[in-house]
XYZ file of N, CA and C in Angstrom:
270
model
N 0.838 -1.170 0.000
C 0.000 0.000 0.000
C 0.885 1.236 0.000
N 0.771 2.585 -1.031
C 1.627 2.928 -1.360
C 1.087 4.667 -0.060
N 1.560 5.308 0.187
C 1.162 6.607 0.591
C 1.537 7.628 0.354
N 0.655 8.624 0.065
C 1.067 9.934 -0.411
C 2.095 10.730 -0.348
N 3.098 11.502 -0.280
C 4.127 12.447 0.673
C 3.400 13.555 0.272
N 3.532 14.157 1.583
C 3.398 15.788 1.265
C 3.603 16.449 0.532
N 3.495 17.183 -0.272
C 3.658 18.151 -1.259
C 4.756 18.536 -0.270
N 6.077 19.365 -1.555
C 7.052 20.480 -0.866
C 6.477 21.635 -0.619
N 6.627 22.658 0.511
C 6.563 23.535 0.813
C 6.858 24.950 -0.227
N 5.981 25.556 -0.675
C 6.408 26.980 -1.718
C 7.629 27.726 -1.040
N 8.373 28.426 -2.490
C 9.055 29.337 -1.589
C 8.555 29.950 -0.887
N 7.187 30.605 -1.056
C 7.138 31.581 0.234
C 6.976 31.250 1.465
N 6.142 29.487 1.671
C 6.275 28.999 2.722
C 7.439 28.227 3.581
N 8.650 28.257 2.433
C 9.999 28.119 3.000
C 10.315 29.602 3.429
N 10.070 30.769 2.891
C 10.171 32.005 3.273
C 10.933 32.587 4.783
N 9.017 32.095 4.795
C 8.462 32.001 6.133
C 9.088 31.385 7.507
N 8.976 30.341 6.999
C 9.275 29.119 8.148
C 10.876 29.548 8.490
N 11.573 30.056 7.965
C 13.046 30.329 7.882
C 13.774 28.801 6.911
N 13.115 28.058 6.608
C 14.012 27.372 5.689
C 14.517 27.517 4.848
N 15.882 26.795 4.553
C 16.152 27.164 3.476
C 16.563 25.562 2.477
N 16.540 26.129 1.120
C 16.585 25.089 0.383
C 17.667 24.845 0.123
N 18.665 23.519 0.311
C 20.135 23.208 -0.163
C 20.090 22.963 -1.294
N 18.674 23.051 -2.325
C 19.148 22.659 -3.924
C 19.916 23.936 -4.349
N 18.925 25.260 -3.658
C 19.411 26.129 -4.340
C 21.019 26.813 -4.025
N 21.474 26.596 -2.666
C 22.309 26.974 -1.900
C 23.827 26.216 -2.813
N 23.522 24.786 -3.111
C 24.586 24.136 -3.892
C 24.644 24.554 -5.604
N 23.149 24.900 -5.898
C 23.235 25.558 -7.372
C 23.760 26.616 -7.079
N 23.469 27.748 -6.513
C 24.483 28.827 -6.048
C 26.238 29.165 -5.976
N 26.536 27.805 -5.474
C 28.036 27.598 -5.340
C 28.375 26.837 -6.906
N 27.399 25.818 -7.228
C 27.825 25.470 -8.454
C 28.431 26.554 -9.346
N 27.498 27.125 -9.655
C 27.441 29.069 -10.898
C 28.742 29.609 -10.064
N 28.871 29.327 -9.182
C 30.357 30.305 -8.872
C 31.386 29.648 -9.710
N 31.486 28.775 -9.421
C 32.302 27.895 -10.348
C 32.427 27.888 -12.201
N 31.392 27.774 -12.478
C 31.606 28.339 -13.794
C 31.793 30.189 -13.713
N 31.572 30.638 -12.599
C 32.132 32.103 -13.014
C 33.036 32.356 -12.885
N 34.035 31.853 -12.008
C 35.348 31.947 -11.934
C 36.457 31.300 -13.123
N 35.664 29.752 -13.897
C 36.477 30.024 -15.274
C 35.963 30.928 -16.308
N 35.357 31.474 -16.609
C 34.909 32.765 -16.858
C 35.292 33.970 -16.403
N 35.824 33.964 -15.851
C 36.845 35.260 -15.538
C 38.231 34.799 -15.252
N 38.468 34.103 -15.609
C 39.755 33.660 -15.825
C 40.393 33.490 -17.572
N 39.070 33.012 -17.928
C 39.185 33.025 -19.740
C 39.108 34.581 -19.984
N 38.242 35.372 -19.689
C 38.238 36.562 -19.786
C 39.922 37.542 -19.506
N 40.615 37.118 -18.318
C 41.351 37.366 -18.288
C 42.287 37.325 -18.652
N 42.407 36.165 -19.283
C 43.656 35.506 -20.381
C 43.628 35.996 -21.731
N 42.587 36.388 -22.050
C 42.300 36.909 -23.615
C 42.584 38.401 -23.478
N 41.908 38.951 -22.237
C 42.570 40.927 -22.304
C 43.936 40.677 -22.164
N 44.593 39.876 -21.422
C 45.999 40.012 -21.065
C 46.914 39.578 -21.872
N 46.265 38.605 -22.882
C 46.898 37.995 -24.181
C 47.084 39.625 -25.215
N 46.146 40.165 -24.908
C 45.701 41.050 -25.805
C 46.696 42.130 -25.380
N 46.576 42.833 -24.468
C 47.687 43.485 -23.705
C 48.858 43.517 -24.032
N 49.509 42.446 -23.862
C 50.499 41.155 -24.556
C 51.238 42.190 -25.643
N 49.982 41.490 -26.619
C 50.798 41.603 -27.762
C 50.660 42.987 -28.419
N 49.620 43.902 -28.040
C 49.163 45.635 -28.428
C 50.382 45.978 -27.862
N 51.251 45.766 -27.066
C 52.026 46.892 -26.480
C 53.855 45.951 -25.901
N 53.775 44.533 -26.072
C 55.011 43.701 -26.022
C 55.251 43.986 -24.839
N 54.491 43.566 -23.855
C 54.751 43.329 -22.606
C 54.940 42.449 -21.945
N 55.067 41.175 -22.726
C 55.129 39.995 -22.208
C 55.632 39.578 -20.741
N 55.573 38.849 -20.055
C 54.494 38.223 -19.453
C 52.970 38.938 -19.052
N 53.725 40.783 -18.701
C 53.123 41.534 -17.530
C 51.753 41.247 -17.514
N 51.115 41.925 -19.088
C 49.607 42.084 -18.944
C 48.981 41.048 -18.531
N 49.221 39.867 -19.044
C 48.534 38.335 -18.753
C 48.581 37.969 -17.105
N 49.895 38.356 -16.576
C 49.743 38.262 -14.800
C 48.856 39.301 -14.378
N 48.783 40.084 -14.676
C 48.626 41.456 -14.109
C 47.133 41.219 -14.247
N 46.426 41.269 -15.812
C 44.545 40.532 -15.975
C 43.895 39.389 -14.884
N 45.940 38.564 -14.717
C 44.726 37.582 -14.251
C 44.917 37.646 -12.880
N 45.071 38.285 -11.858
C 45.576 38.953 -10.415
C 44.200 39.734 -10.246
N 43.955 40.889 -11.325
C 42.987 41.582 -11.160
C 41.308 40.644 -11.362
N 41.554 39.605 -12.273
C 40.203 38.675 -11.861
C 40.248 37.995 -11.067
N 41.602 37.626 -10.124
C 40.992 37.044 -9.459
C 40.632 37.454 -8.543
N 41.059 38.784 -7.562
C 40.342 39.540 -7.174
C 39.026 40.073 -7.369
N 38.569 40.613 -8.514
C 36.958 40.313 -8.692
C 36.206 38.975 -8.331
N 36.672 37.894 -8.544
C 36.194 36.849 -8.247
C 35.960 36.539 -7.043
N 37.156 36.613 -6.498
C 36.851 36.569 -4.544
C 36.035 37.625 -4.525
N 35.896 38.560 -4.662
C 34.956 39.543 -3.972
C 33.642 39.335 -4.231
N 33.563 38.639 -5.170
C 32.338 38.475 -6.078
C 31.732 36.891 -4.978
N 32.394 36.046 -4.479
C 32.574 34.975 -3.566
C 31.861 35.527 -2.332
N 32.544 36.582 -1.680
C 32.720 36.840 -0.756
C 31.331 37.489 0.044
N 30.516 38.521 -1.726
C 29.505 39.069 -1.453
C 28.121 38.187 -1.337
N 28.823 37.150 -2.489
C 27.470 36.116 -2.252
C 27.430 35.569 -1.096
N 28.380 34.932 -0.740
C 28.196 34.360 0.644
C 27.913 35.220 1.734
N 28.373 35.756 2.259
C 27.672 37.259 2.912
C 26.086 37.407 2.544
N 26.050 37.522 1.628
C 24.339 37.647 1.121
C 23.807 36.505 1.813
N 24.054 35.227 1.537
C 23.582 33.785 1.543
C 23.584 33.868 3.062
N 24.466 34.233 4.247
C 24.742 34.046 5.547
C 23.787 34.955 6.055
N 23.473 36.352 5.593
C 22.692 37.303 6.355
C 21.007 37.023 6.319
N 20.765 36.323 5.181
C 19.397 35.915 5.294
C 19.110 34.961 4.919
N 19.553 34.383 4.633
C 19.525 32.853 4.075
C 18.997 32.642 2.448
N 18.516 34.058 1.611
C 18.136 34.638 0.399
C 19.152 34.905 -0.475
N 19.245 33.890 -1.847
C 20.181 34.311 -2.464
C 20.263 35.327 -3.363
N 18.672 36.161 -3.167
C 18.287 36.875 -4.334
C 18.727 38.678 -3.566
């Protein structure tokens, strides 16, 4: 005999209750992850670019990719902060 389960709770009634959902909390951290090679490709192509507009070799390419990765942590740093202060990733 098989039995029903409860329906999940809406966001707003996770809202509410203070729960929070770990699908979204791990999709959250997932997308960081593709954003950080994404700003790393980003960075390799201005700094490639850098590079070779002006024969600076190595500099621009360290220098692009220092400065993303700094955006990136910060970019880390704010989500999680966000994610910790209310449990809302929006």
């Amino acid at each position: 005999m098989m039995t029903q389960d409860q329906p999940e709770p809406s966001l707003e009634q996770a809202k509410e209750s203070g729960e929070r959902n770990p699908w979204l909390t791990i999709g959250i951290f997932g997308a960081l992850g593709f954003e950080f090679v994404g700003f790393m490709i980003v960075g390799a192509l201005v700094g490639t670019w850098i590079d070779r507009r002006w024969d600076t070799q190595p500099f621009g390419l360290i220098v692009t990719m220092l400065l993303m990765m700094l955006a990136v942590g910060w970019h880390i740093v704010m989500i999680t902060r966000r994610l910790h202060r209310n449990g809302d990733p929006s």
